[in-house]
Coordinates of C-alpha atoms in Angstrom, one line a residue:
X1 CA -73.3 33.2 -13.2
X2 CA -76.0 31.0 -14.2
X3 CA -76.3 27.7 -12.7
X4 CA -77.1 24.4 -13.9
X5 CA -77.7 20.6 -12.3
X6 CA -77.6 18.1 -14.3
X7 CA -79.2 15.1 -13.0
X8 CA -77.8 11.6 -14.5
X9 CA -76.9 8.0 -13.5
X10 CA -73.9 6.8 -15.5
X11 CA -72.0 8.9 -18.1
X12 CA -74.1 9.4 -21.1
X13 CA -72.9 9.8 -25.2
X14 CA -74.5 13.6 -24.9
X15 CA -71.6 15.1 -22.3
X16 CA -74.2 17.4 -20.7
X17 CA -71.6 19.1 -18.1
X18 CA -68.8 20.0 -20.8
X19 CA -71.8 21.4 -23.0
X20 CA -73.0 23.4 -20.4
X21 CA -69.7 24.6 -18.7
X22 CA -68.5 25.7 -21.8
X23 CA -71.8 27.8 -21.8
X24 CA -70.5 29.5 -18.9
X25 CA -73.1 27.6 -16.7
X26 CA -71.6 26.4 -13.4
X27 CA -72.8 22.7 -12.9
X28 CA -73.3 20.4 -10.7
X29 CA -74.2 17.0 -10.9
X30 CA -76.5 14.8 -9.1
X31 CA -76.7 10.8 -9.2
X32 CA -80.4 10.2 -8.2
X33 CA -83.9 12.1 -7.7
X34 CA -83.6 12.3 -3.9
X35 CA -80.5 14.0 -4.1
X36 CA -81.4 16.2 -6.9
X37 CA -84.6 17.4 -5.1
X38 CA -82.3 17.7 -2.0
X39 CA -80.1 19.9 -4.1
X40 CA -83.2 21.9 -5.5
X41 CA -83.8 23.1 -2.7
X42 CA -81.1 23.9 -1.0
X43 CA -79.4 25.6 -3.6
X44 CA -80.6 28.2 -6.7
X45 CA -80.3 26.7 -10.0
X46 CA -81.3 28.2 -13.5
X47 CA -81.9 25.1 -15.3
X48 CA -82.1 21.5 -14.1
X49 CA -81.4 18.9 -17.1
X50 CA -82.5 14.8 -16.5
X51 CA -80.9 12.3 -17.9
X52 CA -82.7 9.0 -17.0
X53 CA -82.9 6.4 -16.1
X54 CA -81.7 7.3 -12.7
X55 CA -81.4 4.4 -9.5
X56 CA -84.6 5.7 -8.0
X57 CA -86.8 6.2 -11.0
X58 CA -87.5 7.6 -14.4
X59 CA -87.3 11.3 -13.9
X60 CA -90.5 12.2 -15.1
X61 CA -91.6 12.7 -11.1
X62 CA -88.5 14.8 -10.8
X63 CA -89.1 17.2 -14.0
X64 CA -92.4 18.2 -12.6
X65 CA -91.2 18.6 -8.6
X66 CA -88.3 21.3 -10.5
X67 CA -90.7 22.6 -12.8
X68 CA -93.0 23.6 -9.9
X69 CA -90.1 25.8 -8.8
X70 CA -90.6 29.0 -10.5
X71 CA -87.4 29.8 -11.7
X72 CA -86.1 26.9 -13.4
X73 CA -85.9 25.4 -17.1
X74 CA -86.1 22.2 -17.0
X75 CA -85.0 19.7 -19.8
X76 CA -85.4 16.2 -19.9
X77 CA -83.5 13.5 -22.3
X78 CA -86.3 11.1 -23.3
X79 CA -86.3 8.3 -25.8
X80 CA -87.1 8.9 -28.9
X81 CA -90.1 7.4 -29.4
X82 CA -91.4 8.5 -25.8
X83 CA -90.6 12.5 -26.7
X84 CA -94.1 12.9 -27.9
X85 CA -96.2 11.6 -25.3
X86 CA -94.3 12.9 -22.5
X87 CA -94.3 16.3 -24.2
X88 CA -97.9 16.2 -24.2
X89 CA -98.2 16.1 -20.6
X90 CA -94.8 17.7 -19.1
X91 CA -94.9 20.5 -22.0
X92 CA -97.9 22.4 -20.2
X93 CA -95.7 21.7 -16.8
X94 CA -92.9 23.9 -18.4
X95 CA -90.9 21.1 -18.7
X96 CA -89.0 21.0 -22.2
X97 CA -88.5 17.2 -23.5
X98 CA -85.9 16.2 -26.2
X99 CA -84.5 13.6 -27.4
X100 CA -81.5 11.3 -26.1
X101 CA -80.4 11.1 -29.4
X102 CA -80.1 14.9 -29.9
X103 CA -76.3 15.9 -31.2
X104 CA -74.2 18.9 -29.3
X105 CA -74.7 21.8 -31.7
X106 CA -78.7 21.5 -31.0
X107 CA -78.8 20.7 -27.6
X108 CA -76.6 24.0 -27.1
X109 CA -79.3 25.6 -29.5
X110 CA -81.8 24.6 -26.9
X111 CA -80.7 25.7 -23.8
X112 CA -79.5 28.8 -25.4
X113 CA -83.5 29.4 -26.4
X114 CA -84.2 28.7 -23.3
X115 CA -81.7 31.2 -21.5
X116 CA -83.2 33.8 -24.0
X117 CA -86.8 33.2 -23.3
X118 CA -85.9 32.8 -19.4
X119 CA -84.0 36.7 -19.9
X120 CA -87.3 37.7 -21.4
X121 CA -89.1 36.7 -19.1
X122 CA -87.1 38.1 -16.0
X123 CA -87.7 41.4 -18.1
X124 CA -91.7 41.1 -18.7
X125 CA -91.8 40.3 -14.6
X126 CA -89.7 43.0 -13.7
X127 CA -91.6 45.2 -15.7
X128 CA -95.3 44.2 -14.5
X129 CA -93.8 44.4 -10.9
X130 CA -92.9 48.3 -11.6
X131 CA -96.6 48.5 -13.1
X132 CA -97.8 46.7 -10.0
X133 CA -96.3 49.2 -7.7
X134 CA -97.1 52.3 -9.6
X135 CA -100.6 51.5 -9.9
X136 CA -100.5 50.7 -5.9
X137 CA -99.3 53.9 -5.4
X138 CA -101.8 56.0 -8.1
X139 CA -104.4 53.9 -5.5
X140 CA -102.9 55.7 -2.8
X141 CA -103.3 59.0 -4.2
X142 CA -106.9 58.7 -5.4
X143 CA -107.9 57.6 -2.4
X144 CA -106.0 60.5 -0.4
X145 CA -107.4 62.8 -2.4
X146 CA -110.6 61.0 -2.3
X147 CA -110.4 61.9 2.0
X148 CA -109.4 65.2 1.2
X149 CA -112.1 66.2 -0.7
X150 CA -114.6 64.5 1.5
X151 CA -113.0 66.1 4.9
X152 CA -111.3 69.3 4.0
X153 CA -113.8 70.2 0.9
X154 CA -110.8 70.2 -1.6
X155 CA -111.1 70.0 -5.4
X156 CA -109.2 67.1 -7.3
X157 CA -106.5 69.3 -8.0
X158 CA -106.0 70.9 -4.7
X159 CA -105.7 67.4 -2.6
X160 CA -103.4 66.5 -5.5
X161 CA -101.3 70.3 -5.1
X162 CA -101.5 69.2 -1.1
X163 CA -100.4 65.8 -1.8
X164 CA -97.3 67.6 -3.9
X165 CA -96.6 70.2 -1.6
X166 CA -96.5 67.3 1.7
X167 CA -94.0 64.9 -0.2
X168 CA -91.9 68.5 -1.2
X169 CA -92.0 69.7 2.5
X170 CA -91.1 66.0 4.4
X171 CA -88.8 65.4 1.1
X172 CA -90.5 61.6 0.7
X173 CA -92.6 60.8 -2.3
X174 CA -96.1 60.9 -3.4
X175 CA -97.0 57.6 -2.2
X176 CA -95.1 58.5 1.3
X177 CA -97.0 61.4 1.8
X178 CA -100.0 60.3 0.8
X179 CA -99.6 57.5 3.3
X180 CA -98.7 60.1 6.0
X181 CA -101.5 62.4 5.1
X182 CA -103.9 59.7 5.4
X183 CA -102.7 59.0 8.9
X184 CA -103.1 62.5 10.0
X185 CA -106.3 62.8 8.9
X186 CA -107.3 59.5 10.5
X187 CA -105.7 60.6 13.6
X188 CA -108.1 63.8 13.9
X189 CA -111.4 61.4 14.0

C-alpha cells in the first residue's frame, strides 16, 4: 500500500488525510518540519504533501529536503498568489505546487496524476535497469570471446559456441560462464 505524510500545523478547509485515505494511501501526519524530516527518513513514503505555515517555518526548505529523496512526490499548498513564483523554482526540484484554495475533486485529480506518472516511471527504471544489466553482460561476452580469440586462436563464433557449451555443461548462464571462463584463462598466466 502506498504511503503518504502529510505535513500540517492546524486543521486545514482542504481535509488532506480523508482525501488521501479514501485513496487507499495510508497516512500519517506530522505537526512541524523537524518531525517530518525525522519521519522521512526513518520511514518509506510515496508522497509527502505540506501544508504551511508550520511552527518551524514555511515548508519550502522541507519540499526540497523530500524532493531530494528519490522516491517521493511531493506537493505543496501555497497561496494563491505565491503558486507561480515558487513553482518557478521548486518545479525543477520535482516539487509540484498548488494552490490552498484548490477544491477536493482536483486535488484527488492531482495526486492521482502523480501516482500515474510515479507508476510510469517505476516501469521506465525498471526497464533501463534490465537494459543496464544485459548490456553488462553482452560486455562480458565480447570480452571473453575477445580472450579467446587472442589466447586459444578461436573465431567469433567458436569462443561464442565455447561460451554456450561452458554455461550448458556448469548449467549457469552466459554471463556466469563467461565470468568463469575468464578466470580460468587468467589462472593459466
Amino acid at each position: 500500500m502506498a504511503r503518504a505524510l502529510v505535513v500540517r500545523n492546524i486543521s486545514r478547509t482542504l481535509d488532506v488525510v480523508s482525501l488521501l485515505s479514501r485513496m487507499g494511501l495510508e497516512v500519517s501526519e506530522a505537526s512541524s518540519c523537524q518531525q517530518a524530516r525525522a519521519m522521512i527518513l526513518d520511514m518509506d513514503f510515496n508522497l509527502v504533501v505540506i501544508q504551511p505555515p508550520l511552527v518551524d517555518g514555511g515548508g519550502r526548505e522541507l519540499a526540497t529536503m523530500a524532493s531530494s529523496q528519490s522516491s517521493l512526490d511531493v506537493v505543496l499548498l501555497a497561496n494563491a498568489s505565491q503558486v507561480e513564483a515558487l513553482s518557478t523554482g521548486l518545479g525543477k526540484l520535482g516539487v509540484y505546487v498548488v494552490s490552498r484554495l484548490i477544491g477536493p475533486e482536483e486535488f484527488t485529480r492531482t495526486i492521482s496524476v502523480l501516482q500515474v506518472a510515479r507508476g510510469r516511471m517505476a516501469a521506465l527504471e525498471d526497464k533501463n535497469a534490465r537494459l543496464l544489466r544485459r548490456l553488462s553482460e553482452e560486455r562480458k561476452l565480447s570480452e571473453v570471446k575477445c580472450l579467446l580469440a587472442l589466447r586459444l586462436e578461436m573465431s567469433e563464433e567458436e569462443a561464442h559456441h565455447f561460451i554456450e557449451k561452458k554455461a550448458m555443461d556448469e548449467r549457469i548462464g552466459l554471463a556466469d560462464a563467461a565470468d568463469l571462463i575468464r578466470r580460468q584463462l587468467e589462472d593459466r598466466r
